[in-house]
Amino acid sequence: MKNKNKRKKPVSFRLNMLFLIVFALFSVLVLRLGVVQIVYGENYQREVEKTEDITVSTAVPRGKMYDRYNRIIVDNKPLNAITYTRFEASNDEETLKTAKKLARVIDVPYTTNVFDIPENKKYESTKDVVRLTERDMKDYWITIHPQKAKEKINKIDLKRVENGSMTDLELYNLQLSRITQQELESLKGDLEIIAIKRQMEAGYSQTPQIVKSDLTDKEYAIVSENLGTLPGVDTVTYWERYYPSQGTLLTLLGNVSSANEGLPKDKVDYYLSQGYNRNDQVGTSYLEKQYETELKGKKEIVQYVTDENGNLVNTLELSKGERGSDLVLTIDMELQKAVEDQITKQLLQKKQMNGTKFLDRAFVIMMNPRTGELLTMAGKKYTIDKQTGQPKIEDFALGNLSTSYTMGSVVKGATVLAGLDSGAITPNTIFVDEPIKFAGTKLKKSAENMGPINYSTALKQSSNVFMFKTIMEMAGVKYQYNGSLPIKANTFSKLRSYYSQFGLGISTGIELDNESTGVQGGSEIPGTALDLGIGQYDTYTPLQLVQYTSAIANGGYRIKPQIVKEIRTPTIKEEEIGGVQYSFEPEVLNRITMKEEYIKDVQSGFKRVTQEVGGTGYAFFSSASYNPAGKSGTAQAYAKDSVSGKVVEVNNSTFIAYAPSENPEVAMAVVVPSAFIPSATNTITKELARSAMDTYFNLKKKGEQEVETQEGNQQAVIVNEN
């Protein structure tokens, strides 16, 4: 019995020790839970209640644009800016308070037509000016006069809302309508606050909205120092497009929306589906729009962490941004500027001559006929400044593809080739150039009677009659003096089918919006078929004309015009240009059906125009060292007199050329609509053609040397860094 008791004691002791240890551990656990619950409970509760809101993307610089020799055309200018981000916890009272604080330290441009603005607050009409409406002011009045706003609503109004005969929105609009003009007058001293508040509220929740860009250094510093007292406000860098060459080529480069404009209204859904914010900047026209995907860059992604009440708790950077890819254009910017200067000079000079009342624009477009690369797309428009009454020359490069004109005799190369291909004429065909007449019509003739000629001489001296007789042969009509002209409608479609092979009357294939394909003459009167054959019926664009010229110059291939040469990766260093991401290759759209020997004969005729005595371009090109070929043209057109309202006959003047004639590297079209009235004349197109072609050959070597130097310097830097 005694031994049994001795064995039980150790077992009881160990069991008690185990219970004691368990009790101690449990006590520690309870104590720890108490500390967590009582001491840190609120902190942990806030952590639990934190929510991760939608991510916000911050703008980055757009890609740059360079010319073919890596000269900068479009850059980005950094501007100091203020943004405001509305969170769920933001309320109208807090927004107004912030707006008042900002109004004391920044100057926001605004305008309104509700009542006169003090002189020192009048700004030019630009996209950055806040345009205040009467509605903006009434909304503001209700915000600062809540009691008086309530008094604008009576019991009858409230009852109508209760019984459903009036919505809350209709009630609010009724409330706004009862605000008097006198009450609005009391807001004159608050206009800048209203403008700032309007900008702050223009954005969407959790989306930074530009309140003002291009802050002064003083404004930027003051706001930055006081961010702690300005909830939702931040100071950032805002990027604006910068054009070192100012207005050169501006209409074709395109526009970018401002942060205030945001996404185009007609394409909001599309851009939102692509991950854009509503107030993002996007390309809205031409190159900026066409290459938006490449130029926009990769935005910095930031995530705002808020508590359950929507208050900002923390900001997390999810990914860094990267500016957009760069475009290298086919344009030679030095050539572009030089040709634009030549056009400006010619317009101002020729406007001083008799018969140029309706002269108001001119175009010079140059293209590599082997690759389709556009080397210059110069266009200028002459206007009178309404304020000063002085002449003003504006960029109109866009007109090269968006406007069309009757081009005259420059299309005769296509007419000759159509005649040869159709079998209407042969290389041995001789027609007598003499005045021709049909019953009931006036004489139709060339500038001078040339007698018996072949098609080469017809091109050299620009015979109308040779083309008329070619078209009659195509239509199966035998000419008789004062006889009938039974040309059928299918002759028009047959001719146009031939012209379209060269790009005349159809899309050139250029990847830019708003390209015109020209206008076909509206009737099929037999005599107009003859006019069609000398370029005096259908209209064509300067771009179509240079594509046609290139097709003859390169031996019969219609090449797609290209204005972008390469897409390159963005670089950090300003002086460097990145590697090639994508290179655009030449694209042949079609081969014309004419025999190679026929094309060479037309080329020979074009060469005689500029290099043989009697050629219509000989006086201007005979001394050229680069072996040019070309063709001149004059076309009848009509213009409306802005004073009398009468329609007046005018002459369009054109010239096409390419060089060297044996192995062409540049093709050109010069178009000057309404150059002079029939009783006058001038040589503007030939002068522009000669000066532009000279400039091309003079500048070409310079550009190539610049690229070699730049690439050499860049390679030397890489070697030194390694």
XYZ file of C-alpha atoms in Angstrom:
722
model
C 0.000 0.000 0.000
C 2.820 2.284 0.852
C 4.532 1.601 -2.465
C 1.330 2.424 -4.356
C 1.166 5.871 -2.793
C 4.781 6.490 -3.706
C 4.029 5.767 -7.388
C 0.986 8.106 -7.504
C 2.749 11.227 -6.223
C 5.065 11.761 -9.258
C 2.105 11.332 -11.660
C 0.001 13.962 -9.815
C 2.874 16.403 -9.748
C 3.509 16.152 -13.489
C -0.197 16.552 -14.236
C -0.429 19.645 -12.065
C 2.612 21.147 -13.757
C 0.997 20.531 -17.151
C -2.204 22.277 -16.056
C -0.148 25.156 -14.699
C 1.724 25.582 -18.015
C -1.510 25.429 -20.026
C -3.087 28.025 -17.706
C -0.058 30.313 -18.096
C -0.116 30.047 -21.896
C -3.846 30.673 -21.967
C -3.378 33.723 -19.732
C -0.698 35.105 -22.077
C -3.032 34.552 -25.036
C -5.910 36.317 -23.297
C -3.610 39.168 -22.344
C -2.362 39.445 -25.952
C -5.890 39.472 -27.317
C -6.773 42.159 -24.824
C -3.868 44.319 -25.911
C -4.770 43.850 -29.579
C -8.446 44.611 -28.933
C -8.136 47.468 -26.469
C -4.815 49.169 -27.233
C -4.461 48.625 -31.011
C -8.073 47.870 -31.870
C -8.774 51.131 -33.674
C -5.603 50.892 -35.758
C -6.350 47.353 -36.869
C -9.959 48.270 -37.535
C -8.796 51.059 -39.885
C -6.473 48.606 -41.643
C -9.372 46.199 -42.101
C -11.605 48.984 -43.413
C -9.073 50.252 -45.934
C -10.164 49.805 -49.566
C -8.052 49.902 -52.693
C -9.708 52.236 -55.150
C -9.408 52.183 -58.921
C -5.974 52.851 -60.301
C -5.120 56.265 -61.739
C -2.784 56.817 -64.657
C -0.548 59.875 -64.835
C 0.248 61.484 -68.188
C 3.665 61.077 -69.806
C 5.194 63.034 -72.699
C 4.019 62.053 -76.172
C 6.481 60.736 -78.708
C 8.436 63.253 -80.739
C 8.455 63.746 -84.500
C 11.639 64.099 -86.545
C 12.261 64.820 -90.204
C 14.083 62.372 -92.497
C 17.447 63.727 -91.340
C 16.580 63.458 -87.610
C 15.828 67.150 -87.136
C 13.176 67.730 -84.481
C 9.766 68.810 -85.821
C 7.469 68.230 -82.831
C 8.706 68.200 -79.243
C 7.206 68.421 -75.751
C 7.350 71.475 -73.545
C 7.112 70.792 -69.791
C 4.717 73.079 -67.936
C 4.093 73.357 -64.214
C 0.484 72.474 -63.499
C -2.017 72.061 -60.675
C -4.350 69.067 -60.582
C -7.319 68.274 -58.393
C -8.564 64.753 -57.678
C -12.068 64.229 -56.341
C -12.491 61.345 -53.911
C -15.720 59.887 -52.589
C -15.266 61.792 -49.344
C -14.978 65.134 -51.168
C -17.918 67.444 -50.609
C -19.063 70.727 -52.094
C -18.120 72.734 -49.012
C -14.562 71.393 -49.000
C -14.180 71.952 -52.768
C -15.325 75.566 -52.439
C -12.957 76.146 -49.551
C -10.050 74.791 -51.605
C -11.055 76.862 -54.643
C -11.019 80.047 -52.543
C -7.550 79.250 -51.238
C -6.252 78.629 -54.764
C -7.794 81.858 -56.057
C -5.603 83.789 -53.643
C -2.366 82.368 -55.103
C -2.980 81.507 -58.774
C -4.380 83.431 -61.736
C -6.791 81.365 -63.867
C -7.833 82.844 -67.233
C -11.604 82.991 -67.762
C -14.221 84.652 -69.915
C -18.015 84.912 -69.884
C -20.789 86.451 -71.935
C -23.101 86.850 -68.945
C -21.773 90.319 -68.206
C -18.703 92.428 -68.899
C -15.381 91.275 -67.488
C -12.893 93.762 -66.041
C -10.246 94.708 -68.593
C -7.456 92.973 -66.685
C -9.379 89.712 -66.848
C -9.944 89.576 -70.604
C -8.031 86.875 -72.428
C -7.598 85.753 -75.991
C -9.986 82.988 -77.024
C -7.874 79.872 -76.532
C -8.588 76.347 -75.406
C -6.985 77.035 -71.994
C -9.394 79.828 -71.044
C -12.264 78.755 -68.760
C -15.530 79.841 -70.357
C -18.020 80.543 -67.605
C -21.697 80.071 -68.391
C -24.749 81.435 -66.644
C -25.371 77.918 -65.321
C -21.911 77.856 -63.688
C -22.740 81.079 -61.850
C -26.176 79.949 -60.749
C -24.805 76.656 -59.404
C -22.225 78.659 -57.465
C -24.853 81.073 -56.122
C -26.886 78.154 -54.728
C -23.747 76.736 -53.090
C -22.889 79.930 -51.200
C -26.508 80.907 -50.424
C -28.102 77.650 -49.222
C -30.846 79.369 -47.170
C -31.822 81.793 -49.916
C -31.757 78.874 -52.368
C -34.313 77.025 -50.200
C -36.571 80.047 -50.336
C -36.675 79.681 -54.136
C -38.774 76.548 -53.628
C -42.365 76.688 -52.321
C -44.700 74.074 -50.848
C -46.436 73.515 -54.180
C -43.089 72.613 -55.754
C -42.310 70.151 -52.963
C -45.745 68.568 -53.232
C -45.232 68.030 -56.971
C -42.009 66.188 -56.198
C -43.794 64.069 -53.579
C -46.596 63.032 -55.943
C -44.138 62.306 -58.754
C -45.269 65.021 -61.171
C -41.821 66.669 -60.923
C -38.376 65.074 -60.645
C -35.601 66.298 -58.360
C -33.661 67.464 -61.436
C -36.651 69.453 -62.695
C -37.020 70.986 -59.240
C -33.364 72.042 -59.248
C -33.676 73.587 -62.707
C -36.746 75.477 -61.526
C -34.735 76.697 -58.558
C -31.977 77.903 -60.897
C -34.459 79.737 -63.129
C -35.661 81.811 -60.176
C -32.227 83.298 -59.507
C -32.387 86.932 -60.608
C -29.896 88.929 -62.669
C -29.325 91.173 -59.672
C -28.359 88.141 -57.579
C -25.922 87.058 -60.309
C -24.405 90.561 -60.355
C -23.317 89.987 -56.772
C -20.913 87.265 -58.021
C -18.703 89.569 -60.109
C -15.994 89.518 -57.457
C -16.026 85.708 -57.325
C -15.562 84.924 -61.030
C -12.078 83.512 -60.623
C -13.213 81.310 -57.725
C -16.080 80.063 -59.913
C -13.633 79.342 -62.736
C -11.323 77.374 -60.440
C -14.209 75.458 -58.858
C -15.572 74.643 -62.296
C -12.208 73.182 -63.310
C -11.983 71.185 -60.091
C -15.427 69.669 -60.639
C -14.972 69.034 -64.353
C -13.062 65.813 -63.773
C -14.270 62.385 -62.735
C -13.910 60.704 -59.364
C -10.359 59.458 -58.647
C -9.145 61.137 -61.874
C -6.681 64.056 -61.677
C -8.124 67.117 -63.418
C -5.934 69.986 -64.647
C -6.983 73.159 -62.818
C -4.333 75.295 -64.482
C -1.308 74.568 -66.645
C 1.684 76.807 -67.309
C 1.962 78.105 -63.746
C 4.521 80.736 -62.925
C 7.412 79.621 -60.721
C 5.946 81.675 -57.879
C 2.497 80.072 -58.184
C 4.014 76.611 -58.353
C 6.177 77.197 -55.276
C 3.339 78.601 -53.139
C 0.916 75.799 -53.995
C 3.607 73.139 -53.432
C 4.350 74.540 -49.982
C 0.675 74.446 -48.989
C -0.410 71.063 -50.343
C -1.121 69.900 -46.799
C -3.970 72.420 -46.526
C -5.296 71.788 -50.036
C -6.931 68.335 -50.021
C -6.987 66.678 -53.433
C -4.609 69.247 -54.953
C -1.236 68.275 -56.398
C 1.520 69.969 -58.389
C 2.630 68.045 -61.479
C 4.414 68.422 -64.797
C 2.036 68.878 -67.719
C 3.270 68.316 -71.255
C 2.332 70.574 -74.127
C 3.249 70.132 -77.793
C 6.090 72.393 -78.927
C 6.938 73.194 -82.560
C 10.505 74.475 -83.054
C 9.675 75.435 -86.649
C 6.511 77.235 -85.494
C 3.773 77.009 -88.144
C 5.646 74.872 -90.663
C 3.569 71.868 -91.795
C 1.287 72.430 -88.811
C -1.996 71.517 -90.492
C -0.677 68.068 -91.433
C 1.043 67.313 -88.143
C -2.349 67.497 -86.480
C -3.733 68.619 -83.138
C -3.781 67.204 -79.619
C -6.654 67.840 -77.223
C -5.921 69.735 -74.027
C -6.518 68.202 -70.611
C -9.549 70.478 -70.279
C -10.984 69.242 -73.588
C -10.228 65.612 -72.829
C -11.446 62.821 -75.087
C -13.372 63.739 -78.259
C -17.083 63.565 -77.443
C -17.904 61.422 -80.464
C -15.304 58.791 -79.504
C -15.439 58.712 -75.714
C -16.624 55.087 -75.522
C -13.881 53.912 -77.876
C -11.074 55.587 -75.931
C -12.450 54.478 -72.548
C -12.437 50.893 -73.815
C -8.736 51.368 -74.650
C -7.878 52.350 -71.063
C -7.948 56.147 -71.420
C -9.285 58.537 -68.793
C -11.920 61.055 -69.843
C -9.589 64.042 -69.521
C -6.616 62.420 -71.269
C -4.935 64.196 -74.138
C -5.294 62.448 -77.501
C -4.436 63.209 -81.097
C -7.522 64.651 -82.782
C -6.379 65.044 -86.391
C -3.903 63.863 -89.024
C -0.525 62.482 -87.864
C -1.251 62.990 -84.160
C -4.495 61.037 -84.576
C -3.270 58.475 -87.101
C -0.357 57.412 -84.866
C -2.024 57.921 -81.480
C -1.229 54.362 -80.375
C 2.500 54.866 -80.946
C 2.720 58.466 -79.718
C 0.693 58.240 -76.498
C 3.308 56.362 -74.456
C 2.873 54.197 -71.372
C 1.357 56.113 -68.493
C 2.512 55.877 -64.900
C -0.025 53.786 -62.946
C -0.759 54.944 -59.395
C -3.187 53.344 -56.928
C -4.965 55.439 -54.311
C -5.722 53.663 -51.022
C -8.711 55.143 -49.159
C -10.561 54.376 -45.938
C -14.237 53.403 -45.717
C -15.229 57.066 -45.923
C -13.289 57.641 -49.121
C -10.497 59.651 -47.506
C -7.041 59.221 -49.051
C -4.806 57.097 -46.852
C -1.874 56.179 -49.086
C -0.593 56.312 -52.675
C 1.131 53.357 -54.315
C 3.111 53.402 -57.588
C 2.225 50.275 -59.551
C 4.287 50.937 -62.666
C 6.512 53.663 -64.039
C 5.563 55.578 -67.147
C 7.417 55.821 -70.440
C 6.984 58.503 -73.086
C 5.621 57.582 -76.488
C 7.535 56.233 -79.451
C 9.010 58.717 -81.921
C 8.019 59.172 -85.555
C 10.618 59.829 -88.221
C 8.853 61.528 -91.116
C 9.857 61.347 -94.766
C 9.797 65.154 -94.922
C 13.026 67.139 -95.315
C 12.269 70.017 -92.940
C 14.930 72.322 -94.355
C 13.490 71.776 -97.831
C 9.969 72.258 -96.473
C 10.827 75.599 -94.885
C 12.747 76.823 -97.921
C 9.898 75.952 -100.300
C 7.342 77.552 -97.992
C 9.419 80.729 -97.982
C 9.503 80.628 -101.785
C 5.717 80.261 -101.958
C 5.218 83.118 -99.504
C 7.509 85.365 -101.519
C 5.814 84.497 -104.813
C 2.290 85.026 -103.456
C 3.154 88.447 -102.064
C 4.926 89.467 -105.279
C 2.323 88.188 -107.725
C -0.540 89.761 -105.774
C 0.951 93.108 -106.784
C 0.493 92.271 -110.495
C -2.571 92.882 -112.650
C -5.076 90.057 -112.978
C -4.302 88.309 -109.680
C -7.318 89.414 -107.661
C -8.423 85.819 -107.091
C -4.956 84.356 -106.431
C -5.044 83.182 -102.806
C -3.080 79.899 -102.501
C -0.253 77.823 -103.910
C 1.068 74.279 -103.430
C 4.403 72.561 -104.016
C 4.613 68.839 -103.281
C 7.699 66.678 -103.853
C 8.000 62.903 -103.688
C 10.588 60.192 -104.240
C 9.113 58.366 -107.277
C 10.853 55.100 -106.354
C 9.733 54.859 -102.717
C 6.685 57.112 -102.402
C 8.344 59.112 -99.615
C 6.945 62.649 -99.494
C 9.844 65.089 -99.239
C 7.818 68.262 -98.891
C 4.117 69.085 -98.711
C 4.144 72.856 -98.840
C 0.954 74.852 -99.105
C 0.230 78.484 -98.299
C -2.912 80.606 -98.260
C -3.054 84.375 -98.766
C -5.539 86.248 -96.552
C -6.099 89.750 -95.250
C -5.892 90.281 -91.486
C -9.266 91.679 -90.408
C -7.750 93.729 -87.597
C -4.756 95.269 -89.371
C -5.912 95.080 -92.990
C -2.467 93.742 -93.927
C -1.704 90.621 -96.018
C -1.194 87.454 -94.017
C 0.203 84.116 -95.241
C -1.093 81.008 -93.449
C -0.049 77.349 -93.552
C -2.208 75.242 -95.876
C -0.148 72.084 -96.330
C -3.351 70.137 -95.746
C -4.706 71.472 -99.043
C -2.324 69.164 -100.914
C -4.621 66.258 -100.134
C -7.942 67.883 -99.140
C -8.581 70.273 -102.057
C -8.826 69.599 -105.793
C -8.621 71.677 -108.961
C -8.719 71.395 -112.750
C -5.049 70.838 -113.604
C -4.840 71.546 -117.338
C -2.271 70.201 -119.796
C -0.115 68.410 -117.208
C -2.439 65.384 -117.623
C -1.703 65.094 -121.355
C 0.920 62.410 -120.650
C -1.870 60.153 -119.376
C -4.053 61.031 -122.387
C -1.296 60.069 -124.847
C -0.674 56.773 -123.032
C -4.436 56.052 -123.003
C -4.511 56.622 -126.764
C -1.540 54.344 -127.340
C -2.799 51.565 -125.053
C -6.290 51.625 -126.581
C -4.892 51.478 -130.109
C -6.452 54.828 -131.047
C -2.988 56.119 -132.004
C 0.408 54.561 -132.680
C 3.977 55.882 -132.342
C 3.742 56.832 -136.026
C 0.456 58.768 -135.769
C 0.553 62.314 -137.142
C -2.260 64.796 -136.516
C -2.511 68.290 -137.936
C -2.750 70.848 -135.154
C -5.301 73.358 -136.466
C -8.445 74.993 -135.081
C -11.342 72.535 -135.056
C -15.054 73.264 -134.958
C -18.262 71.354 -134.423
C -21.774 72.395 -135.291
C -23.160 75.032 -132.933
C -19.923 75.473 -130.959
C -16.961 77.820 -130.851
C -13.550 76.970 -132.259
C -11.385 74.690 -130.143
C -7.645 75.106 -130.633
C -4.155 75.079 -129.155
C -2.285 78.178 -128.020
C -0.762 78.264 -131.540
C -1.222 76.325 -134.781
C 1.534 73.708 -134.929
C 0.696 71.914 -138.188
C 1.490 68.169 -138.564
C 2.926 66.799 -135.285
C 3.434 63.493 -133.468
C 2.598 62.924 -129.797
C 6.134 63.720 -128.585
C 5.974 67.182 -130.132
C 2.390 67.522 -128.890
C 3.693 67.086 -125.331
C 6.660 69.375 -125.863
C 4.564 72.262 -127.196
C 1.348 71.350 -125.341
C -1.003 70.745 -128.251
C -4.693 70.658 -127.349
C -5.789 69.604 -130.818
C -3.631 66.453 -130.829
C -5.374 65.364 -127.604
C -8.829 66.217 -129.019
C -8.213 64.072 -132.098
C -6.804 61.237 -129.951
C -10.002 61.140 -127.894
C -12.164 61.232 -131.052
C -10.218 58.216 -132.329
C -10.818 56.441 -129.006
C -14.541 57.188 -129.383
C -14.607 56.051 -133.028
C -15.480 59.522 -134.322
C -14.101 60.829 -137.630
C -13.620 64.565 -137.454
C -15.322 66.805 -140.000
C -15.176 70.597 -139.833
C -18.497 71.965 -138.449
C -19.786 68.406 -138.236
C -21.343 66.535 -135.307
C -19.500 65.020 -132.365
C -21.266 61.729 -131.504
C -19.123 60.763 -128.501
C -20.859 58.173 -126.301
C -20.943 58.161 -122.501
C -18.629 55.147 -122.265
C -15.763 57.295 -123.566
C -15.804 59.195 -120.230
C -15.590 56.011 -118.170
C -12.894 54.642 -120.494
C -10.738 57.758 -120.105
C -11.256 57.891 -116.352
C -10.313 54.238 -116.079
C -6.982 55.016 -117.721
C -6.410 58.114 -115.561
C -7.153 56.137 -112.396
C -4.214 53.838 -113.153
C -1.986 56.846 -112.414
C -3.944 57.816 -109.276
C -5.983 60.592 -110.893
C -9.542 60.654 -109.556
C -9.065 57.940 -106.914
C -7.508 57.660 -103.459
C -3.718 57.809 -103.483
C -3.566 55.362 -100.584
C -2.070 57.836 -98.117
C -3.046 56.978 -94.554
C -4.443 60.360 -93.525
C -8.023 61.495 -92.962
C -10.032 63.770 -95.239
C -8.266 62.948 -98.474
C -10.227 64.252 -101.456
C -10.406 62.083 -104.564
C -11.388 65.030 -106.734
C -14.656 65.833 -108.484
C -15.879 64.431 -111.773
C -17.516 66.790 -114.262
C -21.271 66.539 -113.915
C -22.416 66.130 -117.513
C -21.595 63.867 -120.457
C -22.005 66.436 -123.221
C -19.732 65.152 -126.032
C -17.543 68.268 -126.104
C -16.638 67.899 -122.427
C -14.911 64.592 -123.212
C -12.401 66.619 -125.204
C -11.971 68.969 -122.226
C -11.415 65.940 -119.960
C -8.481 64.911 -122.155
C -6.674 68.228 -121.582
C -7.336 68.448 -117.838
C -10.152 70.987 -117.963
C -13.109 68.964 -116.702
C -12.420 66.680 -113.720
C -10.533 67.987 -110.677
C -7.533 66.409 -108.951
C -5.507 67.095 -105.808
C -1.824 68.133 -105.809
C -1.103 64.783 -104.100
C -2.790 62.866 -106.930
C -0.834 64.939 -109.426
C 2.554 64.112 -107.892
C 1.609 60.415 -107.726
C 0.740 60.554 -111.452
C 4.059 62.280 -112.186
C 5.942 59.631 -110.200
C 4.244 56.813 -112.119
C 5.547 58.222 -115.403
C 8.964 59.019 -113.914
C 9.584 55.523 -112.488
C 8.467 53.613 -115.579
C 4.820 52.916 -114.811
C 4.441 52.031 -111.119
C 1.872 53.802 -108.938
C 3.529 54.077 -105.523
C 1.673 54.652 -102.282
C 2.623 58.062 -100.810
C 4.271 57.814 -97.383
C 4.781 60.570 -94.838
C 6.122 58.399 -91.981
C 9.431 56.653 -92.570
C 10.124 54.921 -89.231
C 8.848 54.446 -85.704
C 11.652 54.573 -83.122
C 11.941 53.724 -79.436
C 11.992 56.664 -77.005
C 15.300 57.596 -75.404
C 16.176 59.274 -72.130
C 18.898 61.488 -73.576
C 17.559 64.469 -75.490
C 20.356 64.492 -78.061
C 19.873 60.831 -79.022
C 17.357 59.123 -81.271
C 16.282 55.577 -80.421
C 16.452 52.323 -82.339
C 14.050 51.432 -85.132
C 10.863 49.700 -83.971
C 9.243 49.627 -87.390
C 10.307 50.749 -90.856
C 7.775 51.485 -93.618
C 8.652 49.844 -96.915
C 7.680 51.152 -100.391
C 4.325 49.822 -101.583
C 3.405 49.451 -105.260
C -0.347 49.905 -105.681
C -0.486 48.937 -109.356
C 1.457 48.805 -112.615
C -0.091 50.818 -115.452
C -1.075 48.732 -118.498
C 0.928 50.710 -121.079
C 3.959 49.206 -122.776
C 7.377 50.181 -121.485
C 8.315 51.662 -124.866
C 5.254 53.940 -124.776
C 6.137 55.173 -121.278
C 9.692 55.919 -122.439
C 8.314 57.913 -125.382
C 6.208 60.047 -123.011
C 9.255 60.513 -120.773
C 11.141 61.715 -123.848
C 8.354 64.177 -124.611
C 8.479 65.517 -121.037
C 12.253 65.916 -121.329
C 11.819 67.939 -124.515
C 9.471 70.290 -122.579
C 12.355 71.474 -120.381
C 15.433 70.851 -122.515
C 14.550 71.718 -126.126
C 13.962 75.118 -127.653
C 10.205 75.567 -128.076
C 9.368 73.450 -125.029
C 6.905 75.158 -122.680
C 9.353 74.860 -119.751
C 12.587 75.450 -121.659
C 13.034 79.115 -120.628
C 13.083 78.157 -116.962
C 14.859 74.775 -116.962
C 17.328 74.776 -119.841
C 20.174 75.826 -117.552
C 19.434 73.242 -114.840
C 22.332 70.853 -114.205
C 20.184 67.996 -112.865
C 18.682 66.920 -116.233
C 14.971 67.629 -115.570
C 11.803 66.591 -117.400
C 8.388 68.150 -116.944
C 5.085 69.456 -118.253
C 3.237 72.757 -117.884
C -0.499 73.263 -117.631
C -3.180 75.934 -117.641
C -6.848 75.186 -116.948
C -9.989 77.237 -117.169
C -11.806 77.582 -113.853
C -14.259 79.903 -112.134
C -14.169 82.030 -108.988
C -16.813 84.099 -107.230
C -16.165 87.817 -106.826
C -16.721 88.578 -103.125
C -17.728 92.167 -103.912
C -20.070 91.830 -106.902
C -21.100 88.240 -106.249
C -20.543 87.412 -109.916
C -18.818 84.239 -111.095
C -15.630 85.158 -112.954
C -13.468 83.074 -115.288
C -9.924 82.455 -114.009
C -6.993 80.253 -114.988
C -5.375 77.636 -112.778
C -1.641 77.273 -113.426
C 0.293 74.022 -112.889
C 3.672 72.444 -113.525
C 4.975 68.915 -112.965
C 8.603 67.781 -113.134
C 11.045 65.074 -112.149
C 14.844 64.736 -112.151
C 17.217 63.393 -113.240
C 15.196 62.326 -116.281
C 17.118 59.034 -116.765
C 17.066 57.852 -113.131
C 14.584 60.079 -111.234
C 14.976 60.583 -107.509
C 12.457 63.394 -107.061
C 9.058 64.129 -108.632
C 7.187 67.383 -108.120
C 3.785 68.997 -108.676
C 3.199 72.757 -108.437
C -0.420 73.929 -108.338
C -1.582 77.556 -108.201
C -5.384 77.863 -108.445
C -6.857 81.113 -109.838
C -3.340 82.279 -110.696
C -4.584 84.928 -113.106
C -7.593 85.986 -115.174
C -7.569 85.057 -118.920
C -6.558 88.562 -120.038
C -3.409 88.419 -117.857
C -0.641 85.936 -117.217
C 2.319 85.254 -114.928
C 4.960 82.565 -114.493
C 4.461 81.730 -110.798
C 4.316 77.940 -111.236
C 7.464 77.732 -113.344
C 9.350 80.015 -110.979
C 8.269 77.924 -107.985
C 9.123 74.677 -109.793
C 12.645 75.815 -110.674
C 13.445 77.254 -107.233
C 12.051 74.184 -105.417
C 13.962 71.720 -107.606
C 17.193 73.704 -107.207
C 16.680 73.762 -103.443
C 16.148 69.999 -103.303
C 19.477 69.194 -104.962
C 21.323 71.842 -102.942
C 20.001 70.609 -99.580
C 20.068 66.863 -100.182
C 23.813 66.481 -99.585
C 23.648 68.711 -96.507
C 21.001 66.518 -94.862
C 22.897 63.298 -95.557
C 26.056 64.790 -94.015
C 24.114 65.824 -90.900
C 22.912 62.248 -90.381
C 26.429 60.835 -90.828
C 27.805 63.306 -88.261
C 25.002 62.578 -85.798
C 25.397 58.806 -86.062
C 29.171 59.149 -85.694
C 28.826 61.257 -82.542
C 26.293 58.861 -81.055
C 28.543 55.867 -81.744
C 31.501 57.668 -80.168
C 29.474 58.271 -76.982
C 28.567 54.565 -76.786
C 32.218 53.539 -77.193
C 33.338 55.988 -74.478
C 30.639 54.775 -72.067
C 31.750 51.185 -72.558
